[in-house]
mmCIF file of C-alpha atoms in Angstrom:
data_model
loop_
_atom_site.group_PDB
_atom_site.id
_atom_site.type_symbol
_atom_site.label_atom_id
_atom_site.label_comp_id
_atom_site.label_asym_id
_atom_site.label_seq_id
_atom_site.Cartn_x
_atom_site.Cartn_y
_atom_site.Cartn_z
ATOM 1 C CA MET A 296 -11.247 39.761 -169.553
ATOM 2 C CA ASN A 297 -9.642 43.038 -168.514
ATOM 3 C CA LYS A 298 -12.507 45.190 -167.179
ATOM 4 C CA ARG A 299 -10.438 48.377 -167.135
ATOM 5 C CA GLY A 300 -9.315 47.656 -170.694
ATOM 6 C CA LEU A 301 -12.949 47.174 -171.684
ATOM 7 C CA VAL A 302 -13.975 50.500 -170.105
ATOM 8 C CA LYS A 303 -11.096 52.228 -171.888
ATOM 9 C CA PHE A 304 -12.073 50.712 -175.224
ATOM 10 C CA ILE A 305 -15.718 51.763 -174.753
ATOM 11 C CA PHE A 306 -14.699 55.388 -174.176
ATOM 12 C CA ILE A 307 -12.363 55.309 -177.180
ATOM 13 C CA LEU A 308 -15.116 53.778 -179.302
ATOM 14 C CA ILE A 309 -17.660 56.413 -178.212
ATOM 15 C CA ALA A 310 -15.169 59.214 -178.942
ATOM 16 C CA SER A 311 -14.477 57.685 -182.351
ATOM 17 C CA ILE A 312 -18.141 57.193 -183.243
ATOM 18 C CA ILE A 313 -19.113 60.741 -182.302
ATOM 19 C CA SER A 314 -16.053 62.091 -184.160
ATOM 20 C CA PHE A 315 -16.841 60.123 -187.319
ATOM 21 C CA TYR A 316 -20.501 61.138 -187.093
ATOM 22 C CA PHE A 317 -19.463 64.790 -186.937
ATOM 23 C CA MET A 318 -17.138 64.340 -189.926
ATOM 24 C CA ILE A 319 -19.843 62.634 -191.968
ATOM 25 C CA THR A 320 -22.566 65.168 -191.180
ATOM 26 C CA THR A 321 -20.246 68.122 -191.856
ATOM 27 C CA SER A 322 -18.389 66.627 -194.826
ATOM 28 C CA ASP A 323 -19.380 69.576 -197.052
ATOM 29 C CA SER A 324 -17.291 71.802 -194.825
ATOM 30 C CA GLY A 325 -14.008 69.947 -195.123
ATOM 31 C CA PHE A 326 -14.050 66.514 -196.747
ATOM 32 C CA GLU A 327 -16.417 67.022 -199.688
ATOM 33 C CA SER A 328 -16.935 64.076 -202.047
ATOM 34 C CA MET A 329 -13.561 62.479 -201.198
ATOM 35 C CA PHE A 330 -14.583 61.689 -197.603
ATOM 36 C CA ASP A 331 -15.273 57.952 -198.076
ATOM 37 C CA LEU A 332 -12.091 57.330 -200.078
ATOM 38 C CA ILE A 333 -9.956 59.260 -197.593
ATOM 39 C CA MET A 334 -11.434 57.257 -194.701
ATOM 40 C CA ILE A 335 -10.531 53.981 -196.433
ATOM 41 C CA PHE A 336 -6.971 55.196 -197.057
ATOM 42 C CA ASN A 337 -6.694 56.415 -193.462
ATOM 43 C CA PHE A 338 -7.844 53.064 -192.122
ATOM 44 C CA LEU A 339 -5.324 51.188 -194.280
ATOM 45 C CA PHE A 340 -2.577 53.542 -193.098
ATOM 46 C CA ALA A 341 -3.550 52.929 -189.450
ATOM 47 C CA LEU A 342 -3.751 49.185 -190.119
ATOM 48 C CA THR A 343 -0.220 49.286 -191.529
ATOM 49 C CA MET A 344 1.078 50.919 -188.353
ATOM 50 C CA PHE A 345 -0.761 48.389 -186.207
ATOM 51 C CA MET A 346 0.406 45.348 -188.167
ATOM 52 C CA PHE A 347 3.985 46.628 -188.262
ATOM 53 C CA SER A 348 4.052 46.955 -184.466
ATOM 54 C CA LYS A 349 2.752 43.377 -184.053
ATOM 55 C CA ARG A 350 4.965 41.725 -186.693
ATOM 56 C CA ASN A 351 7.319 40.061 -184.197
ATOM 57 C CA LYS A 352 4.464 38.418 -182.302
ATOM 58 C CA ILE A 353 3.085 36.574 -185.296
ATOM 59 C CA LYS A 354 3.915 32.861 -185.304
ATOM 60 C CA ARG A 355 1.283 31.295 -187.562
ATOM 61 C CA ASN A 356 0.910 32.257 -191.248
ATOM 62 C CA LYS A 357 3.915 34.541 -190.892
ATOM 63 C CA PHE A 358 4.641 34.534 -194.639
ATOM 64 C CA ILE A 359 1.117 35.680 -195.527
ATOM 65 C CA TYR A 360 1.279 38.274 -192.765
ATOM 66 C CA ASN A 361 4.608 39.641 -194.006
ATOM 67 C CA VAL A 362 3.466 39.802 -197.630
ATOM 68 C CA SER A 363 0.286 41.623 -196.609
ATOM 69 C CA LEU A 364 2.335 43.983 -194.473
ATOM 70 C CA ILE A 365 4.746 44.755 -197.330
ATOM 71 C CA ILE A 366 1.819 45.564 -199.641
ATOM 72 C CA LEU A 367 0.309 47.837 -196.991
ATOM 73 C CA ILE A 368 3.664 49.533 -196.365
ATOM 74 C CA ILE A 369 4.054 50.265 -200.093
ATOM 75 C CA PHE A 370 0.509 51.643 -200.252
ATOM 76 C CA SER A 371 0.954 53.716 -197.084
ATOM 77 C CA THR A 372 4.249 55.141 -198.327
ATOM 78 C CA ILE A 373 2.649 56.220 -201.608
ATOM 79 C CA TYR A 374 -0.333 57.677 -199.741
ATOM 80 C CA PHE A 375 1.937 59.533 -197.326
ATOM 81 C CA LEU A 376 4.144 60.943 -200.106
ATOM 82 C CA TYR A 377 1.107 62.038 -202.103
ATOM 83 C CA PHE A 378 -0.373 63.662 -199.006
ATOM 84 C CA VAL A 379 2.854 65.584 -198.305
ATOM 85 C CA TYR A 380 3.294 66.538 -201.967
ATOM 86 C CA SER A 381 -0.279 67.815 -202.340
ATOM 87 C CA HIS A 382 -0.029 69.997 -199.255
ATOM 88 C CA ILE A 383 3.424 71.358 -200.071
ATOM 89 C CA SER A 384 2.444 72.141 -203.675
ATOM 90 C CA CYS A 385 -0.762 73.755 -202.441
ATOM 91 C CA PHE A 386 1.246 75.895 -200.031
ATOM 92 C CA PHE A 387 3.117 77.441 -202.980
ATOM 93 C CA ASP A 388 0.017 77.786 -205.175
ATOM 94 C CA ILE A 389 -1.824 81.077 -204.623
ATOM 95 C CA HIS A 390 -4.962 79.608 -206.196
ATOM 96 C CA CYS A 391 -5.097 76.619 -203.855
ATOM 97 C CA GLY A 392 -7.926 76.878 -201.345
ATOM 98 C CA ILE A 393 -6.973 74.206 -198.802
ATOM 99 C CA GLU A 394 -7.463 75.541 -195.289
ATOM 100 C CA SER A 395 -5.033 74.719 -192.475
ATOM 101 C CA TYR A 396 -7.696 72.700 -190.629
ATOM 102 C CA THR A 397 -8.013 70.299 -193.590
ATOM 103 C CA PHE A 398 -4.549 68.923 -192.827
ATOM 104 C CA PHE A 399 -5.589 67.922 -189.298
ATOM 105 C CA SER A 400 -9.022 66.773 -190.487
ATOM 106 C CA ILE A 401 -7.303 64.129 -192.600
ATOM 107 C CA ILE A 402 -4.770 63.059 -189.963
ATOM 108 C CA TYR A 403 -7.148 62.878 -186.986
ATOM 109 C CA PRO A 404 -9.120 59.839 -188.292
ATOM 110 C CA ILE A 405 -5.838 57.905 -188.602
ATOM 111 C CA PHE A 406 -5.327 58.313 -184.865
ATOM 112 C CA LEU A 407 -8.911 57.276 -184.165
ATOM 113 C CA PHE A 408 -8.424 54.076 -186.165
ATOM 114 C CA MET A 409 -5.092 53.420 -184.456
ATOM 115 C CA MET A 410 -6.609 53.874 -181.002
ATOM 116 C CA ILE A 411 -9.389 51.427 -181.858
ATOM 117 C CA LEU A 412 -6.988 48.838 -183.269
ATOM 118 C CA PHE A 413 -4.380 49.053 -180.517
ATOM 119 C CA ASN A 414 -6.861 49.104 -177.648
ATOM 120 C CA PHE A 415 -9.252 46.391 -178.816
ATOM 121 C CA GLU A 416 -6.840 43.665 -177.763
ATOM 122 C CA ASP A 417 -6.513 45.312 -174.339
ATOM 123 C CA ILE A 418 -9.960 43.981 -173.518
ATOM 124 C CA PHE A 419 -8.348 40.547 -173.214
ATOM 125 C CA ASN A 420 -4.851 41.478 -171.978
ATOM 126 C CA LYS A 421 -3.311 43.077 -168.924
ATOM 127 C CA THR A 422 -2.751 46.816 -169.428
ATOM 128 C CA ASN A 423 -0.843 49.721 -167.974
ATOM 129 C CA LYS A 424 -3.088 51.601 -165.536
ATOM 130 C CA THR A 425 -1.593 55.023 -166.281
ATOM 131 C CA ASN A 426 -2.112 54.540 -170.003
ATOM 132 C CA ASP A 427 -5.696 53.434 -169.438
ATOM 133 C CA VAL A 428 -6.415 56.576 -167.424
ATOM 134 C CA LEU A 429 -4.747 58.779 -170.071
ATOM 135 C CA ALA A 430 -6.750 57.189 -172.898
ATOM 136 C CA ILE A 431 -10.038 57.511 -170.998
ATOM 137 C CA SER A 432 -9.298 61.151 -170.082
ATOM 138 C CA VAL A 433 -8.467 62.145 -173.668
ATOM 139 C CA SER A 434 -11.540 60.338 -174.980
ATOM 140 C CA LEU A 435 -13.733 62.130 -172.418
ATOM 141 C CA ILE A 436 -12.376 65.507 -173.549
ATOM 142 C CA ILE A 437 -13.174 64.644 -177.174
ATOM 143 C CA ILE A 438 -16.665 63.441 -176.234
ATOM 144 C CA PHE A 439 -17.458 66.561 -174.195
ATOM 145 C CA ILE A 440 -16.326 68.944 -176.949
ATOM 146 C CA HIS A 441 -18.548 67.178 -179.482
ATOM 147 C CA LEU A 442 -21.458 66.991 -177.047
ATOM 148 C CA ARG A 443 -21.278 70.714 -176.489
ATOM 149 C CA TYR A 444 -21.546 71.228 -180.238
ATOM 150 C CA TYR A 445 -24.688 69.088 -180.382
ATOM 151 C CA LEU A 446 -26.380 69.714 -177.036
ATOM 152 C CA ASP A 447 -25.618 73.279 -175.947
ATOM 153 C CA SER A 448 -28.875 75.137 -176.650
ATOM 154 C CA SER A 449 -27.098 78.489 -176.843
ATOM 155 C CA PHE A 450 -24.567 77.345 -179.403
ATOM 156 C CA VAL A 451 -24.427 79.546 -182.486
ATOM 157 C CA HIS A 452 -25.352 76.943 -185.119
ATOM 158 C CA ARG A 453 -28.660 76.369 -183.305
ATOM 159 C CA LEU A 454 -29.539 80.059 -183.217
ATOM 160 C CA ILE A 455 -29.031 81.296 -186.752
ATOM 161 C CA ASP A 456 -29.488 79.406 -190.012
ATOM 162 C CA ASN A 457 -26.650 81.010 -191.895
ATOM 163 C CA ASN A 458 -23.695 79.435 -193.696
ATOM 164 C CA ALA A 459 -21.194 81.717 -191.993
ATOM 165 C CA TYR A 460 -22.443 80.653 -188.591
ATOM 166 C CA HIS A 461 -22.486 76.993 -189.578
ATOM 167 C CA GLN A 462 -18.860 77.379 -190.623
ATOM 168 C CA TYR A 463 -18.094 78.996 -187.273
ATOM 169 C CA SER A 464 -19.713 76.068 -185.479
ATOM 170 C CA TYR A 465 -17.748 73.616 -187.595
ATOM 171 C CA HIS A 466 -14.506 75.355 -186.684
ATOM 172 C CA TYR A 467 -15.380 75.123 -182.991
ATOM 173 C CA VAL A 468 -14.795 71.359 -183.180
ATOM 174 C CA VAL A 469 -12.199 71.170 -185.959
ATOM 175 C CA GLN A 470 -9.864 73.704 -184.351
ATOM 176 C CA ASN A 471 -9.342 71.141 -181.590
ATOM 177 C CA TYR A 472 -8.203 68.356 -183.934
ATOM 178 C CA VAL A 473 -4.562 69.337 -183.521
ATOM 179 C CA TYR A 474 -4.925 68.929 -179.738
ATOM 180 C CA PHE A 475 -6.783 65.627 -180.139
ATOM 181 C CA ILE A 476 -3.956 64.370 -182.356
ATOM 182 C CA VAL A 477 -1.239 65.451 -179.917
ATOM 183 C CA MET A 478 -3.050 63.902 -176.937
ATOM 184 C CA TYR A 479 -3.709 60.586 -178.691
ATOM 185 C CA LEU A 480 -0.121 60.575 -179.990
ATOM 186 C CA ILE A 481 1.127 60.897 -176.402
ATOM 187 C CA VAL A 482 -1.197 58.061 -175.350
ATOM 188 C CA LEU A 483 0.063 55.825 -178.185
ATOM 189 C CA ILE A 484 3.724 56.566 -177.426
ATOM 190 C CA HIS A 485 3.136 55.882 -173.736
ATOM 191 C CA TYR A 486 1.260 52.705 -174.689
ATOM 192 C CA ASN A 487 4.181 51.335 -176.712
ATOM 193 C CA VAL A 488 6.880 52.442 -174.261
ATOM 194 C CA ASN A 489 5.083 50.962 -171.255
ATOM 195 C CA LYS A 490 3.673 47.743 -172.696
ATOM 196 C CA VAL A 491 2.627 45.195 -170.114
ATOM 197 C CA LEU A 492 4.337 41.938 -171.079
#
């Protein structure tokens, strides 16, 4: 067992759990009734990316693996095209009310799922130390930002029971999703470029 890989996975898991908890408890602010369906689609998209990256390592049941991967690729392509189409069409529709943060609110969970999938196997394999430190550092940043939202006694959503202030509090976390995505993207790129054989 790789102890450093285990520590890294624990931090990623904590960051993911607290992120998903925030999304679930604030779903009225950004995900609405489609939250569960979007999460399933996001997981399947992340699973497609994970399985595609591991396709050359599969020796047993390769045919079943490849067929499953093709089905997931078709689904993910349709999902991706629909996602792009809906946001582009909304951009040109003056009556469309999608906020800019909604785009990142949908993409961020994909990166959470990918981090969980890619790093779970690192518990049992040798890993790149620099990548481990990067993943732990990014996860700590995500954890601290969410903890401030929940634990800071002076935070605005604890002081005033008003929808405008709740929305402000929600934006405090969501405005960072673009940075979370960029940081985890860098970690994933570094992970794949510097794989320990």
